[in-house]
Short mmCIF file of C-alpha atoms in Angstrom, two decimals:
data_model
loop_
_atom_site.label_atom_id
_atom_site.label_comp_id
_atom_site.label_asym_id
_atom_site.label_seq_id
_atom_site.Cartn_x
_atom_site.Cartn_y
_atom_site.Cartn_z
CA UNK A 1270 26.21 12.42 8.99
CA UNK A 1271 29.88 12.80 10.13
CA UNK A 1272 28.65 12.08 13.94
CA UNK A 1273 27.27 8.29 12.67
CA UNK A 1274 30.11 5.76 12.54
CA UNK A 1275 30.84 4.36 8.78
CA UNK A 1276 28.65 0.95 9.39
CA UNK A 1277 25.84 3.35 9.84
CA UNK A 1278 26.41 5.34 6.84
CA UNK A 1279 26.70 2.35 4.83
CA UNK A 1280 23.57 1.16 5.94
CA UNK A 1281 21.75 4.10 5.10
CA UNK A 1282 23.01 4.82 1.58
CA UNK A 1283 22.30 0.83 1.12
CA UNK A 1284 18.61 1.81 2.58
CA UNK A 1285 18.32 4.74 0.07
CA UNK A 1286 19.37 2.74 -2.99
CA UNK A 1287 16.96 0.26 -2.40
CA UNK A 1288 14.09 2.27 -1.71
CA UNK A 1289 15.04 4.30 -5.27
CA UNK A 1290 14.65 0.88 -7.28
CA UNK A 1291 11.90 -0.34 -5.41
CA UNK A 1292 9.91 2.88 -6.64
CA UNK A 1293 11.66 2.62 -10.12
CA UNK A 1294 10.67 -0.86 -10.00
CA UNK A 1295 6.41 -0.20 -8.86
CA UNK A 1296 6.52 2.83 -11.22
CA UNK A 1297 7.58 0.42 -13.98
CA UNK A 1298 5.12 -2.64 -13.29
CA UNK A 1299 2.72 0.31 -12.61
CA UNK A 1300 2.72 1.47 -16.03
CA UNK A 1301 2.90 -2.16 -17.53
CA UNK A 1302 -0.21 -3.12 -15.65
CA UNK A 1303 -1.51 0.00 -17.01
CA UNK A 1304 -0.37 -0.44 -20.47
CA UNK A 1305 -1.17 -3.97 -20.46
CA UNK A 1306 -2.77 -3.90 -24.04
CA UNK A 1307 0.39 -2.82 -25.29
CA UNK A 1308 3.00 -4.38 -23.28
CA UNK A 1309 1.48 -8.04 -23.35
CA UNK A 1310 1.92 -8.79 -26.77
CA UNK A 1311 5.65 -7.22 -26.43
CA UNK A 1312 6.55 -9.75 -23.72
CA UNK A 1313 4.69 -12.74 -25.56
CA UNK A 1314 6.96 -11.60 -28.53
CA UNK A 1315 10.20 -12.05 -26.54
CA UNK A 1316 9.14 -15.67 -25.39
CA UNK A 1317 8.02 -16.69 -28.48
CA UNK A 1318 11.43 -15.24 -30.07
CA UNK A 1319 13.61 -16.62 -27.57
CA UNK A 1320 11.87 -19.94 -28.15
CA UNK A 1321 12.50 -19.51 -31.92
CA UNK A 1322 15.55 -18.33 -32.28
CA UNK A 1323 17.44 -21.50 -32.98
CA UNK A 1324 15.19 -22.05 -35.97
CA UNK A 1325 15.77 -19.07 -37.13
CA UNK A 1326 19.77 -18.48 -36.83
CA UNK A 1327 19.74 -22.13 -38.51
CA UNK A 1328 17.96 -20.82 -41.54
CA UNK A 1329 20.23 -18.00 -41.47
CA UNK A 1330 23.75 -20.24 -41.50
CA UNK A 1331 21.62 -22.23 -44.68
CA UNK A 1332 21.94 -18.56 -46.68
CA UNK A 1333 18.06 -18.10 -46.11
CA UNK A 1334 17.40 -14.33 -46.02
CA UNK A 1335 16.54 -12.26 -43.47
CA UNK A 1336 13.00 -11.60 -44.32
CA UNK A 1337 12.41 -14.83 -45.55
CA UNK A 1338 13.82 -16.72 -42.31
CA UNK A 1339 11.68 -14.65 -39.75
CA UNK A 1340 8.40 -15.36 -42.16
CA UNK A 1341 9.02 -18.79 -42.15
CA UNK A 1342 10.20 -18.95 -38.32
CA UNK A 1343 6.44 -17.46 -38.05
CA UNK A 1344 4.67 -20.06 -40.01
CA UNK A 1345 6.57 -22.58 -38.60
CA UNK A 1346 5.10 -21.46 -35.53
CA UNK A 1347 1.82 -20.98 -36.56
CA UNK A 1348 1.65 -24.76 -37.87
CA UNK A 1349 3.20 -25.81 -34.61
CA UNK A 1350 1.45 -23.90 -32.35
CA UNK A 1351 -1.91 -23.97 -34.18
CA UNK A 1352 -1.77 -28.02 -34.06
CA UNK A 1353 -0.65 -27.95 -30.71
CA UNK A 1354 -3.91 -25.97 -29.36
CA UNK A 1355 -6.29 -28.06 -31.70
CA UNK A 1356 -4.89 -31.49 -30.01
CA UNK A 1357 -5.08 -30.15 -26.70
CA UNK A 1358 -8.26 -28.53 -27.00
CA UNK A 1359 -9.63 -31.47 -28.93
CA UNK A 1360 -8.46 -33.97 -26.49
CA UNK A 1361 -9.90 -31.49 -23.41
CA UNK A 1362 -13.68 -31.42 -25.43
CA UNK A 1363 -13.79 -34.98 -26.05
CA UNK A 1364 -12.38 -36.03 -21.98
CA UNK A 1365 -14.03 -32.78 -20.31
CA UNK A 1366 -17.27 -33.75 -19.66
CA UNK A 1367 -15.84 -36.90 -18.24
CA UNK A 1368 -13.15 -35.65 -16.27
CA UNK A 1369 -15.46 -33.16 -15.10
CA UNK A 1370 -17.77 -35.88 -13.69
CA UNK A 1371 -15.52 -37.80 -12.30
CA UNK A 1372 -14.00 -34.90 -10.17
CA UNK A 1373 -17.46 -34.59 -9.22
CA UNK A 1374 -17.68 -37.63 -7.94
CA UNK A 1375 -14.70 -37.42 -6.30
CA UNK A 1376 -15.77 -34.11 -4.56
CA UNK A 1377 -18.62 -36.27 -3.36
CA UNK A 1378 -17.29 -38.81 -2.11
CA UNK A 1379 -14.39 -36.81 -0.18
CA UNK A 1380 -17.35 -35.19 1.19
CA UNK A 1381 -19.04 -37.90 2.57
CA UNK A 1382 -15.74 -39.48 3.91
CA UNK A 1383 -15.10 -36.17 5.36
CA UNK A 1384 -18.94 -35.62 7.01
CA UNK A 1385 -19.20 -31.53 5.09
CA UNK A 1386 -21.95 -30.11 7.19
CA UNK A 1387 -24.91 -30.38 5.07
CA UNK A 1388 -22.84 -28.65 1.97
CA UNK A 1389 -23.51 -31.24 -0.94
CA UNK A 1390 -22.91 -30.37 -4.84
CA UNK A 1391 -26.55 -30.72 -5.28
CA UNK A 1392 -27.78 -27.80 -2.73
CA UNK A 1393 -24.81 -25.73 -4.38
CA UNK A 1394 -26.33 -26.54 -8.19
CA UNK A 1395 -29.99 -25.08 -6.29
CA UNK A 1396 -28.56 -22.68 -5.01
CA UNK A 1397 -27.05 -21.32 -8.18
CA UNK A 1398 -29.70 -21.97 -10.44
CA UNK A 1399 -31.42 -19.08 -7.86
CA UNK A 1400 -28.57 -16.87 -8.58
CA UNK A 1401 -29.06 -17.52 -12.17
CA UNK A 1402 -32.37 -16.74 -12.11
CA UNK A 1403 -31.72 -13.44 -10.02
CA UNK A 1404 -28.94 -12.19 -12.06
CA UNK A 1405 -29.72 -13.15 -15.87
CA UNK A 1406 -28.61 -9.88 -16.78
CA UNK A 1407 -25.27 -9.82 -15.27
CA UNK A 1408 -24.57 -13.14 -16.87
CA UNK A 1409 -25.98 -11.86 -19.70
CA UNK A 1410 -23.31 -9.10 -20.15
CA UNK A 1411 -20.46 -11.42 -18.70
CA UNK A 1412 -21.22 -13.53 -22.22
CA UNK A 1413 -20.83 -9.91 -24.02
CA UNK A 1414 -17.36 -9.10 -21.81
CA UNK A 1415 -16.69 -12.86 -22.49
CA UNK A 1416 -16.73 -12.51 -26.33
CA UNK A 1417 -14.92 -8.98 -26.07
CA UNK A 1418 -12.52 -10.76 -23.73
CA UNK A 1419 -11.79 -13.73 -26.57
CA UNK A 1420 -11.19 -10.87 -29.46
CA UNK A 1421 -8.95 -9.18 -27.68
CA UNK A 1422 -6.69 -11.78 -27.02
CA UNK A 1423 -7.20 -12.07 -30.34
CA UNK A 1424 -5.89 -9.13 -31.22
CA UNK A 1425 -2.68 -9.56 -29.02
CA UNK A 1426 -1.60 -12.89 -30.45
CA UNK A 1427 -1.83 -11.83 -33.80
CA UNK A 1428 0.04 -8.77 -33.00
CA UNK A 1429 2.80 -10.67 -30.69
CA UNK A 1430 3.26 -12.95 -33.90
CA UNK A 1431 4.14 -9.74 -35.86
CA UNK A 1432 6.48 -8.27 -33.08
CA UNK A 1433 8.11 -11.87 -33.33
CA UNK A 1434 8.67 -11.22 -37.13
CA UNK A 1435 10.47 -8.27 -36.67
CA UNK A 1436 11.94 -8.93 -33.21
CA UNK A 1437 13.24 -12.23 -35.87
CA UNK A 1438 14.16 -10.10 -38.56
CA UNK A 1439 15.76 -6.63 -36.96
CA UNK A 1440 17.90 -8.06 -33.71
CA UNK A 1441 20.85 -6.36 -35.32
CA UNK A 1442 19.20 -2.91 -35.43
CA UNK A 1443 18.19 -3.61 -32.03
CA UNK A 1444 21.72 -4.05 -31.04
CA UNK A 1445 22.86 -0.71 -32.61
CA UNK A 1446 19.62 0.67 -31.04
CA UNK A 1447 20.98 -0.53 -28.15
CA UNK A 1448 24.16 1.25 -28.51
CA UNK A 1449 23.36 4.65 -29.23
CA UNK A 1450 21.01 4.69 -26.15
CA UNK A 1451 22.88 4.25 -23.81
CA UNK A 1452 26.27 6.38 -22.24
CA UNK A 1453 29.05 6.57 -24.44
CA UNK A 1454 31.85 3.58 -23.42
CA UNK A 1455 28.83 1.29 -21.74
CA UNK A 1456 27.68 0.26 -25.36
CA UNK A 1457 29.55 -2.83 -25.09
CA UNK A 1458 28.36 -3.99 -21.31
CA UNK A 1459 24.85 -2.94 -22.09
CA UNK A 1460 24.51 -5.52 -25.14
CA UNK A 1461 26.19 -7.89 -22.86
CA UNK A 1462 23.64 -7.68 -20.63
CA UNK A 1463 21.25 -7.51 -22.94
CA UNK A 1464 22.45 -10.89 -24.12
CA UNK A 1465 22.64 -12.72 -20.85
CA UNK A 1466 19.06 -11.67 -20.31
CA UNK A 1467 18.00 -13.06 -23.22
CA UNK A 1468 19.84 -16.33 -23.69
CA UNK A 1469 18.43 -16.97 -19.74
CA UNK A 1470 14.96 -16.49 -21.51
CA UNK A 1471 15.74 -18.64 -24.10
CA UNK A 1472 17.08 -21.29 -22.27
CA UNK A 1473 14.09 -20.99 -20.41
CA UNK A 1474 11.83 -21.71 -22.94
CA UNK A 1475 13.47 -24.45 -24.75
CA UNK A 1476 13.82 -26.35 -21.39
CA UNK A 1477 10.72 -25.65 -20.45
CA UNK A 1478 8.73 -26.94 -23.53
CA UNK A 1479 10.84 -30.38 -24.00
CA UNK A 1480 10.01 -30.86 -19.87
CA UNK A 1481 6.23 -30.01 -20.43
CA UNK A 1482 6.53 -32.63 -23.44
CA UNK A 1483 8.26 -35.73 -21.48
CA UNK A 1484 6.23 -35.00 -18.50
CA UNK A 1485 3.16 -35.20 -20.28
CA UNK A 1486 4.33 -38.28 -22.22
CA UNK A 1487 5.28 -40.08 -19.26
CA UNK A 1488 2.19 -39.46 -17.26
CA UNK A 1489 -0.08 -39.45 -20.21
CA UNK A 1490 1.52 -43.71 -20.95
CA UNK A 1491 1.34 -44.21 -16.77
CA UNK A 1492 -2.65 -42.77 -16.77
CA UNK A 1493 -2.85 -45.18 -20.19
CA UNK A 1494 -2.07 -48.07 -18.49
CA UNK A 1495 -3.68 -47.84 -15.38
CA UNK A 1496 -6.91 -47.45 -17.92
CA UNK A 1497 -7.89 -43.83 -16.00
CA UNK A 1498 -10.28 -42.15 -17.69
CA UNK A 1499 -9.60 -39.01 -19.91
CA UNK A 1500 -5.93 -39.64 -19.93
CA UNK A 1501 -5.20 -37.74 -23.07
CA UNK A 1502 -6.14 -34.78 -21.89
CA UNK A 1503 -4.94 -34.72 -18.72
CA UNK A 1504 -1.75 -35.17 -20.42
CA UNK A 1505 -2.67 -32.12 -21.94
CA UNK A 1506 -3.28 -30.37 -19.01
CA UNK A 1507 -0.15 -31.34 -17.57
CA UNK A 1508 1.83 -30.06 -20.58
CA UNK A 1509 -0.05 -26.80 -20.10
CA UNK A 1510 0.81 -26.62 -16.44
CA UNK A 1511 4.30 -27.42 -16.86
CA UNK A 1512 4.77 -23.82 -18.18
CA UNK A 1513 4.04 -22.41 -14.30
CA UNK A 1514 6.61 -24.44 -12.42
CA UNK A 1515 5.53 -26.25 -9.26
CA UNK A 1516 2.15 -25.37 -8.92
CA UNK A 1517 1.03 -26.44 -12.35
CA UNK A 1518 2.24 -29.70 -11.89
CA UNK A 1519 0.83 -29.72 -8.52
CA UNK A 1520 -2.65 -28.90 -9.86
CA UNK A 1521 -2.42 -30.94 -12.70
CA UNK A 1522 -1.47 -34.04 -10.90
CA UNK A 1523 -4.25 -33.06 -8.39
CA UNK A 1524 -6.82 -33.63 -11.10
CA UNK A 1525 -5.36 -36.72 -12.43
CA UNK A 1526 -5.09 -38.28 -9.06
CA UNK A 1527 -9.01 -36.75 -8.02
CA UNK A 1528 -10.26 -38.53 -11.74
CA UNK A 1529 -8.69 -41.60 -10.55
CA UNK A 1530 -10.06 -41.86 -7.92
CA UNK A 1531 -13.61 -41.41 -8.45
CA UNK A 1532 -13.41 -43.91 -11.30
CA UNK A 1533 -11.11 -46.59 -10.32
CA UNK A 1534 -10.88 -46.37 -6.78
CA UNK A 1535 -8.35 -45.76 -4.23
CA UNK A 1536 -5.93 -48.46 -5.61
CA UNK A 1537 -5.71 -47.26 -8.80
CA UNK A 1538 -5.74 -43.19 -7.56
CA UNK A 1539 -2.63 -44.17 -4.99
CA UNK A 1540 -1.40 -46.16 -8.44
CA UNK A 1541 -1.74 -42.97 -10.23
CA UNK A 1542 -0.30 -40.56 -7.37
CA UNK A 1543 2.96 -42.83 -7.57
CA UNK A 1544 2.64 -41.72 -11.59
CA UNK A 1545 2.79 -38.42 -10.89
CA UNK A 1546 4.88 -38.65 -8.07
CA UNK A 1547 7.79 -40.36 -10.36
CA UNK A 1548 7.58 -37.85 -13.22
CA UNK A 1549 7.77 -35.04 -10.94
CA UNK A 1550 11.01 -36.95 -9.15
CA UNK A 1551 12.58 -37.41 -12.69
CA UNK A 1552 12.10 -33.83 -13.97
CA UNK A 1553 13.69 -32.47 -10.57
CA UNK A 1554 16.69 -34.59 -10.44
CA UNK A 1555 17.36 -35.57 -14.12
CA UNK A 1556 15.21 -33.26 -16.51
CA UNK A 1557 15.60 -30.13 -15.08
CA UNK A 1558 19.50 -30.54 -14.12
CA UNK A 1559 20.49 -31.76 -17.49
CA UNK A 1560 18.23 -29.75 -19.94
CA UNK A 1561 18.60 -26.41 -18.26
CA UNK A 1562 21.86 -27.08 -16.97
CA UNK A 1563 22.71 -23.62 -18.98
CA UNK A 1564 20.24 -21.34 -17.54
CA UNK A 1565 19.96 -19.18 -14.93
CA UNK A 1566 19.39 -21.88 -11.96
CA UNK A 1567 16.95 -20.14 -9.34
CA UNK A 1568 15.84 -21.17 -5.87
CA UNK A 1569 12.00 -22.98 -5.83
CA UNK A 1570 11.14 -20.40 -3.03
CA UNK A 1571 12.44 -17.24 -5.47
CA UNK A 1572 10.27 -19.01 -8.01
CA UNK A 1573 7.56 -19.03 -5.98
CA UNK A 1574 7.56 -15.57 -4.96
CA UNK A 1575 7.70 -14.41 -8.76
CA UNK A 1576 5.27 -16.89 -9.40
CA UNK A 1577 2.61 -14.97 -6.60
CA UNK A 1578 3.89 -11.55 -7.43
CA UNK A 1579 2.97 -12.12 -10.84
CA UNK A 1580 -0.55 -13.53 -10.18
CA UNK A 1581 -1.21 -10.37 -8.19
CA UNK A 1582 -0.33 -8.14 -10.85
CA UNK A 1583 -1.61 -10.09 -14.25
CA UNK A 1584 -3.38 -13.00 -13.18
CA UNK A 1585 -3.08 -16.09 -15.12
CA UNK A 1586 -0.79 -14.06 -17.50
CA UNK A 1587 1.39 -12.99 -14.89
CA UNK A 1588 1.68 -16.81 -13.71
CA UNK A 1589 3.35 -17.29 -17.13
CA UNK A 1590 5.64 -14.38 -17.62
CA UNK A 1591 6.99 -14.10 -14.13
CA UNK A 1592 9.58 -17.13 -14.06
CA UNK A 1593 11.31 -15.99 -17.54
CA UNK A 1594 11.53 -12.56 -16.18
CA UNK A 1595 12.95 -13.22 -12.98
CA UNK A 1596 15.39 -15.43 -14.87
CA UNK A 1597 16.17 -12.58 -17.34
CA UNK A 1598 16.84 -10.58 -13.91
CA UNK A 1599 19.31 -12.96 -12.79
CA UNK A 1600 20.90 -12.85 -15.81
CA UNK A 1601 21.62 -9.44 -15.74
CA UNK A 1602 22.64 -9.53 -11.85
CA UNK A 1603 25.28 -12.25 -12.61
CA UNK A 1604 26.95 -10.41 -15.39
CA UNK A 1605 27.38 -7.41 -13.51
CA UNK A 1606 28.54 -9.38 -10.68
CA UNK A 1607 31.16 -10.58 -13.46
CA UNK A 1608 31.60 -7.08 -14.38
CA UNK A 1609 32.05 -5.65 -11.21
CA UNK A 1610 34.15 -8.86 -10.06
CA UNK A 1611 36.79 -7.79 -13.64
CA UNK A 1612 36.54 -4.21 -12.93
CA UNK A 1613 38.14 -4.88 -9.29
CA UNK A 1614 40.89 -7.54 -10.04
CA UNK A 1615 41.81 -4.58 -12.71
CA UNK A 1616 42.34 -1.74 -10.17
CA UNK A 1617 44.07 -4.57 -8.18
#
């Protein structure tokens, strides 16, 4: 090693360290994806506390106790989040088979604008009706895996509402917890980090929800207005795809713009693109600056690449969790860039 000049040796001890937290880093996600039963609820547990955690330190500064506060953080939640799925799903029932039909007809007519070689929505309804008939069995168990599917999750949410409740109730034993794991003197940095994470997750959140809430206001009023059908719940959808940043929006306005169009025509779908296109222009420059102002600000390409990496590990689940993660990642990075940036004006 003493015959390579220093850059060299840099390089390579830079090389080493980042191939030993890359495999740190794919033995970890390896055992998550593993242990996904397990580690799903966990990681719905932190969002939901993150998001809840005002509510709950304001019960807590109005002499509520402990117990008391996190149970009814919990029902709070329940109520909240309970009415929230019932109007969206509601609103979805009663505008599906509608929006549904008029994507269809959109489809349709994009095909025939287009000239699709001799691939209409009708020969691909015979065609599956075939496969329907061929494999009745396989759907037949895919209802069965369905169902199983549907109790599981289940399972998980009422279990992540639980972890919440004692994630709620017990932070300050996780702080000591914290403490006596790790290296005598690091106690302090390690809850600091610990901290930064989590109020970037929390921040997160709360942003997040009160942008998924305006943006479906705003385009659910604009979609209203312009008399589009199903407008309620493609609001709906849009405040559900607010949650993965950029492409739910993208896919939600998609829909909205394909619905308009196959119902009102191309005035009215270009009326409704400028609808989307406005809301999406006000959340970048004026939402997202001044409501998460406080949080850990990441580039859209860094977002995007958690975004895919997450897909490719959990799916639709993965899509979800990966943006607060990689923000609780930054978190940490930028505090130990503070710490390392105090430790050397110090020696200095």
């Amino acid at each position: 090693m003493t015959l390579l000049p220093e850059g060299a040796r840099r390089l390579g001890a830079w090389c080493v360290l980042v191939l030993l937290v890359s495999a740190v880093l794919a033995v970890g996600i390896w055992l998550c994806a593993l242990l996904k039963t397990a580690v799903t609820p966990v990681l719905l547990a932190l969002l939901g506390t993150a998001l809840l955690g005002p509510l709950y330190r304001r019960l807590l500064r109005m002499r509520v106790h402990r117990s008391l506060a996190a149970g009814l953080t919990c029902a709070a939640v329940v109520v909240v989040v309970g009415g929230a799925v019932y109007i969206v799903v509601s609103a979805l029932i009663e505008t599906g088979d509608q929006i549904v039909a008029s994507l269809r007809d959109a489809a349709q007519s994009l095909a025939e604008h287009l000239g699709a070689a001799g691939t209409s929505l009708d020969d691909l309804a015979a065609n599956s009706k075939d496969l329907l008939s061929k494999f009745g069995g396989t759907a037949a168990s895919g209802v069965i895996s369905g169902v199983s599917v549907v109790g599981q999750m289940i399972a998980m949410a009422v279990l992540a509402l639980l972890l919440v409740f004692f994630f709620l109730r017990d932070s300050q034993r996780a702080v000591r917890a914290l403490h006596s794991f790790v290296p005598r003197g690091r106690g302090e940095a390690a809850e600091v980090m610990a901290r930064r994470a989590f109020e970037a997750i929390e921040g997160f959140m709360r942003g997040t929800t009160v942008i998924a809430l305006i943006d479906a206001v705003c385009i659910t009023v604009g979609l209203l207005i312009l008399q589009v059908p199903g407008a309620v719940g493609l609001g709906a959808l849009v405040f559900v795809g607010a949650y993965i940043p950029y492409l739910g929006a993208f896919i939600s306005g998609a829909v909205a713009v394909l619905v308009a169009l196959a119902d009102r025509g191309w005035v009215i779908a270009l009326w409704a693109l400028g609808v989307v296109l406005a809301v999406q222009v006000l959340e970048g420059h004026v939402l997202q600056p001044m409501i998460q102002s406080r949080t850990v600000q990441m580039h859209p390409a860094v977002v995007m690449l958690a975004i895919t990496a997450g897909a490719s590990v959990a799916g639709i689940l993965g899509m979800l969790l990966a943006v607060p993660l990689t923000a609780a990642a930054f978190g940490i990075y930028s505090e130990l860039r503070t710490q390392y940036a105090r430790g050397r004006s110090a020696e200095a």
